[in-house]
Short mmCIF file of C-alpha atoms in Angstrom, two decimals:
data_model
loop_
_atom_site.label_atom_id
_atom_site.label_comp_id
_atom_site.label_asym_id
_atom_site.label_seq_id
_atom_site.Cartn_x
_atom_site.Cartn_y
_atom_site.Cartn_z
CA MET A 1 10.38 21.95 -12.19
CA THR A 2 7.92 24.73 -12.93
CA THR A 3 6.16 25.91 -9.77
CA THR A 4 3.04 27.29 -11.47
CA LEU A 5 0.13 25.76 -13.31
CA SER A 6 -0.35 26.49 -16.98
CA LYS A 7 -3.61 28.02 -18.13
CA GLY A 8 -4.70 24.65 -19.56
CA GLU A 9 -3.86 22.82 -16.33
CA THR A 10 -5.65 25.47 -14.24
CA LEU A 11 -8.78 25.26 -16.40
CA SER A 12 -8.77 21.43 -16.31
CA LEU A 13 -8.28 21.25 -12.56
CA VAL A 14 -10.91 23.90 -11.81
CA THR A 15 -13.38 22.21 -14.15
CA LEU A 16 -12.71 18.84 -12.47
CA SER A 17 -13.11 20.29 -9.01
CA LEU A 18 -16.37 22.13 -9.78
CA ALA A 19 -17.81 19.02 -11.41
CA CYS A 20 -16.89 16.95 -8.38
CA VAL A 21 -18.38 19.52 -5.99
CA GLY A 22 -21.62 19.43 -8.01
CA ILE A 23 -21.71 15.62 -7.83
CA ILE A 24 -21.17 15.72 -4.06
CA ALA A 25 -23.93 18.33 -3.62
CA ASN A 26 -26.29 16.19 -5.67
CA THR A 27 -25.73 13.09 -3.51
CA PHE A 28 -27.60 14.81 -0.63
CA GLN A 29 -30.82 14.55 -2.62
CA GLY A 30 -30.86 10.78 -2.11
CA ASP A 31 -29.32 8.52 0.53
CA GLY A 32 -25.93 10.17 0.37
CA GLU A 33 -24.62 7.83 -2.39
CA PRO A 34 -21.27 7.32 -0.61
CA LEU A 35 -19.67 5.44 -3.53
CA ILE A 36 -20.36 8.24 -5.94
CA ALA A 37 -19.32 10.82 -3.34
CA SER A 38 -16.06 8.93 -2.76
CA LEU A 39 -15.31 9.00 -6.45
CA ALA A 40 -15.97 12.77 -6.50
CA PHE A 41 -13.77 13.33 -3.48
CA SER A 42 -11.08 11.42 -5.28
CA GLY A 43 -11.21 13.92 -8.14
CA ILE A 44 -10.92 16.82 -5.74
CA ALA A 45 -8.00 15.08 -3.98
CA PHE A 46 -6.24 14.66 -7.34
CA ALA A 47 -6.72 18.36 -8.22
CA GLY A 48 -5.58 19.48 -4.76
CA THR A 49 -2.49 17.26 -4.72
CA PHE A 50 -1.48 18.18 -8.28
CA SER A 51 -1.71 21.89 -7.48
CA LEU A 52 0.07 21.71 -4.13
CA ILE A 53 2.98 19.75 -5.53
CA ARG A 54 3.53 22.50 -8.04
CA TRP A 55 3.08 25.40 -5.61
CA LEU A 56 5.18 23.89 -2.76
CA GLY A 57 8.17 22.75 -4.84
CA ASP A 58 10.25 25.88 -4.14
CA VAL A 59 9.17 25.89 -0.47
CA PHE A 60 10.48 22.37 0.03
CA MET A 61 13.74 23.19 -1.81
CA LYS A 62 14.36 26.24 0.43
CA ALA A 63 13.70 24.09 3.50
CA GLY A 64 16.43 21.68 2.38
CA LEU A 65 13.99 18.96 1.29
CA LYS A 66 15.69 18.26 -2.01
CA GLY A 67 17.84 15.66 -3.66
CA LYS A 68 19.81 14.87 -6.85
CA ASP A 69 18.62 12.26 -9.32
CA MET A 70 21.71 10.06 -9.51
CA SER A 71 20.39 8.21 -12.60
CA LYS A 72 20.66 11.21 -14.94
CA VAL A 73 23.56 12.81 -16.80
CA ARG A 74 22.64 16.23 -15.38
CA LYS A 75 22.18 15.70 -11.67
CA VAL A 76 19.82 18.57 -11.01
CA GLU A 77 18.35 19.04 -7.54
CA ILE A 78 14.57 18.52 -7.34
CA PRO A 79 12.06 18.69 -4.43
CA GLU A 80 11.92 15.67 -2.12
CA THR A 81 9.34 14.39 0.40
CA MET A 82 6.41 15.24 -1.84
CA GLY A 83 4.73 12.11 -0.54
CA ALA A 84 4.00 14.16 2.58
CA VAL A 85 1.77 16.50 0.51
CA CYS A 86 0.02 13.46 -1.00
CA ALA A 87 -0.58 11.89 2.49
CA ILE A 88 -1.88 15.09 4.11
CA VAL A 89 -4.34 15.78 1.23
CA TYR A 90 -5.51 12.19 1.54
CA LEU A 91 -6.07 12.41 5.29
CA LEU A 92 -8.00 15.65 4.92
CA THR A 93 -10.11 14.08 2.18
CA ILE A 94 -11.12 11.01 4.12
CA ILE A 95 -11.82 13.13 7.21
CA VAL A 96 -14.19 15.40 5.30
CA PHE A 97 -15.74 12.26 3.74
CA ILE A 98 -16.71 10.78 7.16
CA PRO A 99 -20.41 11.82 7.12
CA PHE A 100 -21.13 10.32 3.71
CA PRO A 101 -20.91 6.58 4.43
CA PHE A 102 -23.20 7.18 7.49
CA PHE A 103 -25.55 9.65 5.86
CA LYS A 104 -28.48 7.21 5.71
CA ASP A 105 -27.84 6.10 9.30
CA ILE A 106 -27.57 9.69 10.55
CA VAL A 107 -30.86 10.58 8.90
CA ALA A 108 -32.61 7.46 10.19
CA GLY A 109 -31.19 7.54 13.68
CA THR A 110 -31.46 11.24 14.53
CA SER A 111 -33.96 14.07 14.32
CA GLY A 112 -33.21 14.15 10.60
CA GLY A 113 -35.16 10.93 10.27
CA GLY A 114 -38.53 12.40 11.24
CA ASN A 115 -38.05 12.22 15.05
CA ARG A 116 -38.36 15.94 15.63
CA ASP A 117 -41.44 15.49 17.87
CA ILE A 118 -39.63 13.21 20.31
CA VAL A 119 -39.36 14.81 23.75
CA VAL A 120 -35.81 14.98 25.07
CA GLU A 121 -35.55 13.68 28.64
CA ILE A 122 -33.74 15.77 31.25
CA GLN A 123 -31.07 13.15 31.86
CA GLN A 124 -30.16 13.20 28.18
CA LEU A 125 -28.75 16.65 28.63
CA GLU A 126 -26.00 15.06 30.74
CA THR A 127 -25.68 11.58 29.31
CA GLY A 128 -26.39 12.34 25.70
CA ARG A 129 -28.65 10.34 23.40
CA PHE A 130 -28.20 6.73 22.41
CA LEU A 131 -28.50 5.98 18.69
CA HIS A 132 -29.26 2.28 18.84
CA ARG A 133 -29.48 2.00 15.08
CA PHE A 134 -26.28 3.83 14.24
CA PRO A 135 -23.36 1.51 13.10
CA HIS A 136 -20.87 2.61 15.74
CA SER A 137 -18.55 -0.30 14.86
CA LYS A 138 -18.24 0.94 11.27
CA LEU A 139 -17.46 4.47 12.44
CA ALA A 140 -14.87 3.10 14.92
CA SER A 141 -13.15 1.21 12.09
CA TYR A 142 -13.05 4.32 9.93
CA LEU A 143 -11.67 6.53 12.74
CA SER A 144 -9.11 3.97 13.81
CA ALA A 145 -7.89 3.78 10.18
CA ILE A 146 -7.39 7.56 10.19
CA LEU A 147 -5.50 7.41 13.49
CA SER A 148 -3.21 4.64 12.24
CA LEU A 149 -2.51 6.53 9.02
CA GLN A 150 -1.72 9.73 10.91
CA SER A 151 0.76 7.83 13.04
CA VAL A 152 2.58 6.25 10.15
CA VAL A 153 2.68 9.55 8.23
CA LEU A 154 4.47 11.07 11.22
CA LEU A 155 7.02 8.19 10.99
CA GLY A 156 7.54 8.85 7.30
CA ILE A 157 8.07 12.56 7.75
CA GLY A 158 10.45 11.88 10.58
CA ASP A 159 12.39 9.50 8.39
CA ASP A 160 12.62 11.99 5.56
CA LEU A 161 13.78 14.73 7.91
CA PHE A 162 16.22 12.74 10.10
CA ASP A 163 17.10 9.71 7.91
CA ILE A 164 16.25 7.18 10.64
CA ARG A 165 18.24 3.95 10.49
CA TRP A 166 16.37 0.93 9.08
CA ARG A 167 16.76 -1.16 12.27
CA HIS A 168 15.25 1.64 14.34
CA LYS A 169 12.19 2.30 12.20
CA PHE A 170 11.37 -1.27 11.14
CA PHE A 171 8.89 -2.00 13.95
CA ILE A 172 7.31 1.45 14.25
CA PRO A 173 4.37 0.63 11.89
CA ALA A 174 3.32 -2.07 14.43
CA PHE A 175 2.72 0.70 16.98
CA ALA A 176 0.78 2.68 14.41
CA SER A 177 -1.41 -0.35 13.83
CA ILE A 178 -2.55 -0.57 17.50
CA PRO A 179 -5.72 1.52 17.00
CA MET A 180 -7.07 -0.65 14.19
CA LEU A 181 -6.09 -3.90 16.01
CA VAL A 182 -7.99 -2.74 19.09
CA VAL A 183 -11.06 -2.01 16.94
CA TYR A 184 -10.69 -5.40 15.27
CA PHE A 185 -10.58 -7.10 18.71
CA VAL A 186 -13.67 -5.21 20.00
CA ASP A 187 -15.89 -5.26 16.90
CA PHE A 188 -14.89 -8.45 15.02
CA GLY A 189 -12.53 -10.47 17.17
CA VAL A 190 -12.40 -13.51 14.87
CA THR A 191 -9.07 -15.35 15.20
CA GLN A 192 -10.15 -18.62 13.49
CA VAL A 193 -8.91 -19.49 10.02
CA VAL A 194 -10.45 -21.96 7.60
CA VAL A 195 -8.45 -25.15 7.39
CA PRO A 196 -7.73 -26.59 3.88
CA VAL A 197 -9.82 -29.69 3.16
CA PRO A 198 -6.84 -32.16 3.17
CA LEU A 199 -5.89 -31.09 6.70
CA ARG A 200 -9.36 -31.05 8.31
CA SER A 201 -9.04 -34.57 9.60
CA TYR A 202 -6.12 -33.30 11.76
CA PHE A 203 -7.22 -29.77 12.75
CA GLY A 204 -10.97 -29.64 12.13
CA ASP A 205 -12.87 -27.16 9.95
CA LEU A 206 -11.54 -24.12 11.83
CA LEU A 207 -8.24 -23.47 13.63
CA ASP A 208 -8.17 -20.81 16.36
CA LEU A 209 -4.84 -18.95 16.24
CA SER A 210 -5.77 -16.77 19.27
CA TRP A 211 -3.10 -14.13 20.03
CA ALA A 212 -0.93 -15.36 17.14
CA TYR A 213 -3.52 -13.96 14.70
CA TYR A 214 -2.99 -10.48 16.14
CA ALA A 215 0.77 -10.97 15.87
CA TYR A 216 0.20 -11.90 12.21
CA MET A 217 -1.85 -8.73 11.59
CA ALA A 218 0.84 -6.63 13.23
CA ALA A 219 3.39 -8.30 10.99
CA VAL A 220 1.25 -7.40 7.96
CA ALA A 221 1.20 -3.75 9.16
CA ILE A 222 5.03 -3.85 9.45
CA PHE A 223 5.59 -5.62 6.11
CA CYS A 224 3.41 -3.55 3.79
CA PRO A 225 5.05 -0.13 4.42
CA ASN A 226 8.60 -1.49 4.58
CA SER A 227 8.16 -3.72 1.46
CA ILE A 228 7.26 -0.67 -0.68
CA ASN A 229 10.12 1.29 0.87
CA ILE A 230 12.73 -1.30 -0.20
CA PHE A 231 11.17 -1.83 -3.68
CA ALA A 232 12.34 1.65 -4.71
CA GLY A 233 15.24 3.47 -6.34
CA ILE A 234 14.07 4.50 -9.82
CA ASN A 235 11.67 7.17 -11.08
CA GLY A 236 8.01 6.36 -10.53
CA ILE A 237 8.38 2.83 -9.14
CA GLU A 238 7.05 3.52 -5.66
CA VAL A 239 3.90 5.32 -6.80
CA SER A 240 3.27 3.09 -9.79
CA GLN A 241 3.43 -0.19 -7.86
CA SER A 242 1.07 1.26 -5.31
CA ILE A 243 -1.43 2.31 -7.99
CA VAL A 244 -1.28 -1.17 -9.50
CA ILE A 245 -1.88 -2.84 -6.11
CA ALA A 246 -4.70 -0.41 -5.25
CA SER A 247 -6.36 -1.00 -8.63
CA LEU A 248 -6.27 -4.79 -8.16
CA LEU A 249 -7.68 -4.41 -4.65
CA LEU A 250 -10.52 -2.44 -6.15
CA VAL A 251 -11.16 -5.25 -8.65
CA ASN A 252 -11.31 -7.68 -5.74
CA ASP A 253 -13.66 -5.39 -3.84
CA PHE A 254 -16.06 -4.99 -6.75
CA LEU A 255 -16.33 -8.79 -7.01
CA TYR A 256 -18.34 -8.62 -3.79
CA LEU A 257 -20.58 -5.68 -4.80
CA ALA A 258 -23.53 -5.33 -7.13
CA PRO A 259 -23.96 -5.84 -10.03
CA VAL A 260 -21.12 -8.40 -10.06
CA THR A 261 -22.73 -10.04 -7.02
CA PRO A 262 -26.49 -9.98 -7.61
CA TYR A 263 -27.46 -10.08 -3.92
CA PRO A 264 -26.36 -8.08 -0.87
CA HIS A 265 -23.21 -9.97 0.06
CA PRO A 266 -22.38 -10.43 3.80
CA ALA A 267 -18.96 -8.91 3.11
CA GLU A 268 -20.40 -5.88 1.28
CA ASP A 269 -19.78 -3.34 4.11
CA SER A 270 -16.14 -4.52 4.53
CA HIS A 271 -15.40 -4.12 0.83
CA LEU A 272 -17.19 -0.77 0.60
CA PHE A 273 -14.95 0.38 3.48
CA SER A 274 -11.99 -0.68 1.39
CA VAL A 275 -13.31 1.17 -1.70
CA TYR A 276 -13.84 4.38 0.31
CA LEU A 277 -10.18 4.35 1.35
CA LEU A 278 -8.69 3.23 -1.98
CA LEU A 279 -10.43 5.63 -4.37
CA PRO A 280 -8.96 8.85 -2.77
CA PHE A 281 -5.65 7.01 -2.46
CA ILE A 282 -5.55 6.42 -6.20
CA GLY A 283 -6.57 10.07 -6.74
CA VAL A 284 -3.69 11.55 -4.79
CA SER A 285 -1.25 8.89 -6.10
CA MET A 286 -2.06 9.71 -9.71
CA ALA A 287 -1.26 13.37 -9.07
CA LEU A 288 2.06 12.37 -7.51
CA TRP A 289 2.78 9.91 -10.32
CA TRP A 290 2.30 12.67 -12.89
CA HIS A 291 5.32 14.47 -11.35
CA ASN A 292 7.40 11.47 -10.32
CA TRP A 293 7.37 9.42 -13.50
CA TYR A 294 10.48 9.47 -15.67
CA PRO A 295 12.03 11.97 -15.88
CA ALA A 296 11.05 12.73 -12.29
CA LYS A 297 10.33 16.36 -11.35
CA VAL A 298 9.93 15.48 -7.65
CA PHE A 299 10.90 12.66 -5.28
CA VAL A 300 8.23 10.92 -3.23
CA GLY A 301 10.36 10.33 -0.08
CA ASP A 302 9.85 7.61 2.52
CA THR A 303 6.62 9.27 3.71
CA TYR A 304 4.74 8.04 0.65
CA CYS A 305 6.05 4.48 1.01
CA TYR A 306 4.92 4.20 4.64
CA PHE A 307 1.62 5.94 3.92
CA ALA A 308 0.83 3.73 0.91
CA GLY A 309 1.79 0.52 2.71
CA MET A 310 -0.33 1.39 5.75
CA VAL A 311 -3.40 2.13 3.49
CA PHE A 312 -3.05 -1.42 2.12
CA ALA A 313 -2.54 -2.94 5.59
CA ILE A 314 -5.64 -1.13 6.92
CA VAL A 315 -7.97 -2.19 4.09
CA GLY A 316 -6.65 -5.75 4.30
CA ILE A 317 -7.06 -6.08 8.06
CA LEU A 318 -10.28 -4.07 8.68
CA GLY A 319 -11.71 -5.25 5.37
CA HIS A 320 -11.00 -8.86 6.55
CA PHE A 321 -9.04 -9.99 3.48
CA SER A 322 -5.45 -9.75 4.65
CA LYS A 323 -4.47 -13.08 3.04
CA THR A 324 -5.85 -11.85 -0.32
CA LEU A 325 -3.83 -8.68 0.15
CA LEU A 326 -0.58 -10.68 0.48
CA LEU A 327 -1.31 -12.45 -2.79
CA LEU A 328 -1.04 -9.01 -4.44
CA PHE A 329 2.31 -8.45 -2.77
CA ILE A 330 4.03 -11.40 -4.44
CA PRO A 331 6.86 -9.25 -6.00
CA GLN A 332 7.32 -7.39 -2.67
CA ILE A 333 7.49 -10.67 -0.76
CA PHE A 334 10.07 -12.03 -3.21
CA ASN A 335 12.04 -8.81 -2.97
CA PHE A 336 12.11 -8.99 0.84
CA VAL A 337 13.21 -12.68 0.87
CA TYR A 338 15.77 -11.99 -1.84
CA SER A 339 17.10 -8.90 0.05
CA ALA A 340 17.33 -10.77 3.37
CA PRO A 341 21.07 -11.64 3.06
CA GLN A 342 21.90 -7.94 2.92
CA LEU A 343 19.18 -6.77 5.32
CA PHE A 344 20.47 -9.16 7.96
CA LYS A 345 24.16 -8.41 7.24
CA ILE A 346 25.09 -11.82 5.88
CA VAL A 347 26.28 -9.94 2.81
CA PRO A 348 27.64 -6.37 3.06
CA CYS A 349 24.79 -3.84 2.53
CA PRO A 350 25.54 -0.32 1.30
CA ARG A 351 23.36 2.60 2.41
CA HIS A 352 21.67 2.72 -0.99
CA ARG A 353 21.27 -0.11 -3.44
CA LEU A 354 19.75 1.67 -6.41
CA PRO A 355 21.01 0.63 -9.84
CA ARG A 356 24.19 2.17 -11.20
CA PHE A 357 23.89 4.78 -13.96
CA ASN A 358 26.30 4.50 -16.84
CA ALA A 359 26.81 8.09 -18.07
CA ARG A 360 28.41 6.90 -21.31
CA THR A 361 25.47 4.76 -22.45
CA GLY A 362 22.68 6.49 -20.52
CA LEU A 363 21.52 3.09 -19.22
CA LEU A 364 21.08 1.57 -15.77
CA GLU A 365 23.20 -1.38 -14.75
CA PRO A 366 23.15 -3.60 -11.63
CA SER A 367 24.82 -1.89 -8.69
CA VAL A 368 27.44 -3.97 -6.86
CA THR A 369 28.82 -4.60 -3.40
CA GLN A 370 32.61 -4.74 -2.99
CA TRP A 371 33.92 -7.40 -0.65
CA ALA A 372 36.77 -5.89 1.38
CA HIS A 373 37.48 -9.36 2.77
CA PRO A 374 36.71 -12.72 1.14
CA PRO A 375 33.39 -14.22 2.35
CA SER A 376 33.33 -17.43 4.33
CA LYS A 377 33.32 -20.66 2.44
CA LEU A 378 29.62 -21.22 3.10
CA VAL A 379 28.64 -17.74 1.91
CA CYS A 380 30.96 -18.04 -1.08
CA ARG A 381 29.30 -21.29 -2.15
CA GLY A 382 25.87 -19.67 -1.75
CA LEU A 383 26.89 -16.71 -3.91
CA LYS A 384 28.27 -18.96 -6.60
CA LEU A 385 25.09 -21.07 -6.56
CA LEU A 386 22.99 -17.96 -7.02
CA HIS A 387 25.22 -16.92 -9.85
CA VAL A 388 24.77 -20.29 -11.56
CA LEU A 389 20.98 -19.92 -11.16
CA ARG A 390 21.14 -16.41 -12.75
CA LEU A 391 20.00 -14.82 -9.49
CA LEU A 392 23.19 -12.85 -9.00
CA ASP A 393 26.25 -11.43 -10.77
CA ILE A 394 29.57 -12.01 -9.14
CA LYS A 395 33.26 -11.37 -9.89
CA GLU A 396 36.07 -13.60 -8.62
CA ASN A 397 39.78 -13.04 -8.23
CA ILE A 398 42.43 -15.44 -9.44
CA ASN A 399 42.07 -17.44 -6.22
CA GLY A 400 38.38 -18.05 -6.82
CA ASP A 401 37.29 -15.68 -4.01
CA VAL A 402 34.26 -13.51 -4.59
CA VAL A 403 35.35 -9.86 -4.69
CA GLU A 404 32.18 -8.25 -6.09
CA SER A 405 28.46 -9.20 -6.20
CA SER A 406 25.38 -7.41 -7.46
CA ASN A 407 23.08 -5.99 -4.80
CA PHE A 408 20.18 -8.14 -3.64
CA THR A 409 17.13 -6.24 -4.90
CA ILE A 410 14.57 -7.22 -7.46
CA ILE A 411 15.42 -4.10 -9.50
CA ASN A 412 19.05 -5.14 -9.82
CA LEU A 413 18.00 -8.72 -10.52
CA TRP A 414 15.84 -7.54 -13.40
CA LEU A 415 18.95 -5.90 -14.86
CA VAL A 416 20.93 -9.10 -14.32
CA TRP A 417 18.27 -10.99 -16.24
CA PHE A 418 17.63 -8.58 -19.11
CA GLY A 419 20.78 -6.44 -19.24
CA PRO A 420 21.29 -2.68 -19.00
CA MET A 421 18.24 -0.60 -19.99
CA ARG A 422 16.84 2.86 -19.80
CA GLU A 423 15.16 3.87 -16.55
CA ASP A 424 11.61 4.16 -17.89
CA ARG A 425 11.84 0.77 -19.67
CA LEU A 426 13.05 -0.80 -16.42
CA ALA A 427 10.10 0.68 -14.54
CA ILE A 428 7.59 -0.45 -17.15
CA GLY A 429 9.00 -4.01 -17.05
CA LEU A 430 8.79 -4.19 -13.27
CA LEU A 431 5.24 -2.80 -13.24
CA SER A 432 4.15 -5.30 -15.89
CA MET A 433 5.51 -8.05 -13.62
CA GLN A 434 3.61 -6.48 -10.70
CA ALA A 435 0.38 -6.47 -12.65
CA VAL A 436 0.78 -10.05 -13.92
CA CYS A 437 1.62 -11.30 -10.41
CA GLY A 438 -1.39 -9.45 -8.99
CA ILE A 439 -3.80 -10.90 -11.56
CA LEU A 440 -2.33 -14.35 -10.83
CA GLY A 441 -2.88 -13.66 -7.12
CA LEU A 442 -6.58 -12.92 -7.70
CA LEU A 443 -6.93 -16.09 -9.78
CA ILE A 444 -5.30 -18.09 -7.00
CA ARG A 445 -7.64 -16.52 -4.48
CA HIS A 446 -10.92 -17.04 -6.35
CA LYS A 447 -10.25 -19.99 -8.61
CA PHE A 448 -7.28 -22.13 -7.69
CA ALA A 449 -8.05 -21.98 -3.94
CA LEU A 450 -11.08 -24.17 -4.64
CA TRP A 451 -8.63 -27.03 -5.06
CA ILE A 452 -7.95 -27.02 -1.34
CA PHE A 453 -10.96 -25.20 0.13
CA SER A 454 -14.57 -26.32 -0.23
CA ALA A 455 -15.94 -22.90 -1.33
CA ASP A 456 -15.04 -19.36 -2.29
CA ASN A 457 -16.33 -16.80 0.22
CA ARG A 458 -17.99 -14.87 -2.64
CA GLY A 459 -20.84 -17.37 -2.14
CA PHE A 460 -23.29 -17.40 0.75
CA THR A 461 -22.61 -20.96 1.86
CA VAL A 462 -19.14 -20.40 3.21
CA PHE A 463 -20.46 -17.60 5.47
CA HIS A 464 -23.18 -19.76 6.86
CA GLN A 465 -20.61 -22.49 7.52
CA TYR A 466 -17.74 -20.46 8.98
CA GLU A 467 -18.84 -16.82 9.56
CA LYS A 468 -15.31 -15.94 8.62
CA LEU A 469 -13.91 -13.85 5.79
CA VAL A 470 -10.73 -15.10 4.26
#
C-alpha cells in the first residue's frame, strides 16, 4: 500500500476540509445549525481518517500490527488494526462537536444571551452559576456516549494487541455501557414497554419490566459489537455492513424530523442525537472502506468492530429506539443463532472460520471443520437435518458418520447456497442481503407493526397515550 497521498487526493482532501471549515464558521452567524455543522465535521473526519490511514501504514507495520490476506494468491502483509485510527478520529470529532448542539442554549443561558448586566453574587464565586434553562440531560447523554465509546475502543485495541479469547472479552461491552445506562436511569428511566393489542387483556396497555429492561439494554450493548465481530472474514464486509446499518438508521431518524414530519416531533431531540453520532461515523467509515474494500490495502481489526457496534448500541439506547435497531440487525441475529453450535462448543470451532481460498480457481469456498471423533447420535442427526435443509455441507464416511462439516457462519452458508465465488462478489451479495433485510425491518417497524399495535410513534397520539418511545 502506498503511504503517501497523490496530488489529486491531496487537492481533493484539502478542498473538502477547507469547504467544511467554511461551513462550520458560517453556522455561528445563526443558531449554530448543529445538523449542518455535523455534516461538515463528517467531511473533515473523512479527510483526516483517509490521510492518517495512508501516513500510518508503515508505522503500524513496523510495530508488528500487520497480517496476511489469506484469500489471495500472493499473501502480502498489509497494515492491521486501522480501525483504531478510525475510532480515534471519530472520538476527537464528536468531542470538538460538543458545543454545536448546545450553541443556542449556551447563548440563551449565559452572558452570551444578553445577560452581561447581571450582577454576580459573591457566593457564586464558590458555588458557580446555575443555568436553569440549559439541557443538562442532553449534555449528560452526549458525554456518557463518549465515555462508553472510549471504553470499548480500549477493549478493541487490547484485543488487537493481545488476541483476547472470545469467552474473556464477550461481556466487556456491558461494562463499557454502564455510563450510558446510568444516564438513562437518571434522565429517562422508562422501563415500561407497550403491549401488543391482542395481549392487553392479560397485561394491560403497558408492562413494566423494571430491572429486566436494563439487563436487556446491557445485552444489546454486548450483542451489537460482538455480532459485527463474528460477521467478518472477507475484504470490506465489516465496514460495509456498518455503513449500511448506519445509513438505514439515518433514514429512520429523518422520518421523525422536518420536513418529513411537519411538526416538532416529541422524539426530535432523541433522533437528532442519533444523527449527530451517525454522520461522523459514516464519514470515518467511508475513509476506511476506501482502503479495506477488495482488494484490501489494510485490515480493520477488532477495534473497528467493537467501536461500530457500540455506536449503534448507544444511538439505539439513548435515542430510545433499541427495538428498531434490532430490526436492522436481522442478518447479524441470524448469524449469531446459526453460529451458536460452534460458539458453545457443541460442534468443534476452529480459531478462524473465514472461507477457504482455492488458489487454482481464485474463488472462495466454504471452510470446513474436521471431526476427529464421530459426533454423538443426536448431533449427527442434527447435522444431517441441516444438510437436508441446505443449511450445511457435510461429508460422511462409509459407516455414515459425519467426518467433515462446513463452518457455521452466514458467509460460509452463502457459499453453500450459491457455490464458490470471487471475494468481492461474495461481499456484494451479503451486503445486498443486509440492505434488503434492513429495509424490511423499517417496513415492519413503521407499517406492519400497526397490525399488532394501535399506532406508530411517528404520530402524536401514541406519545400522549404512553409517553414511551418504542
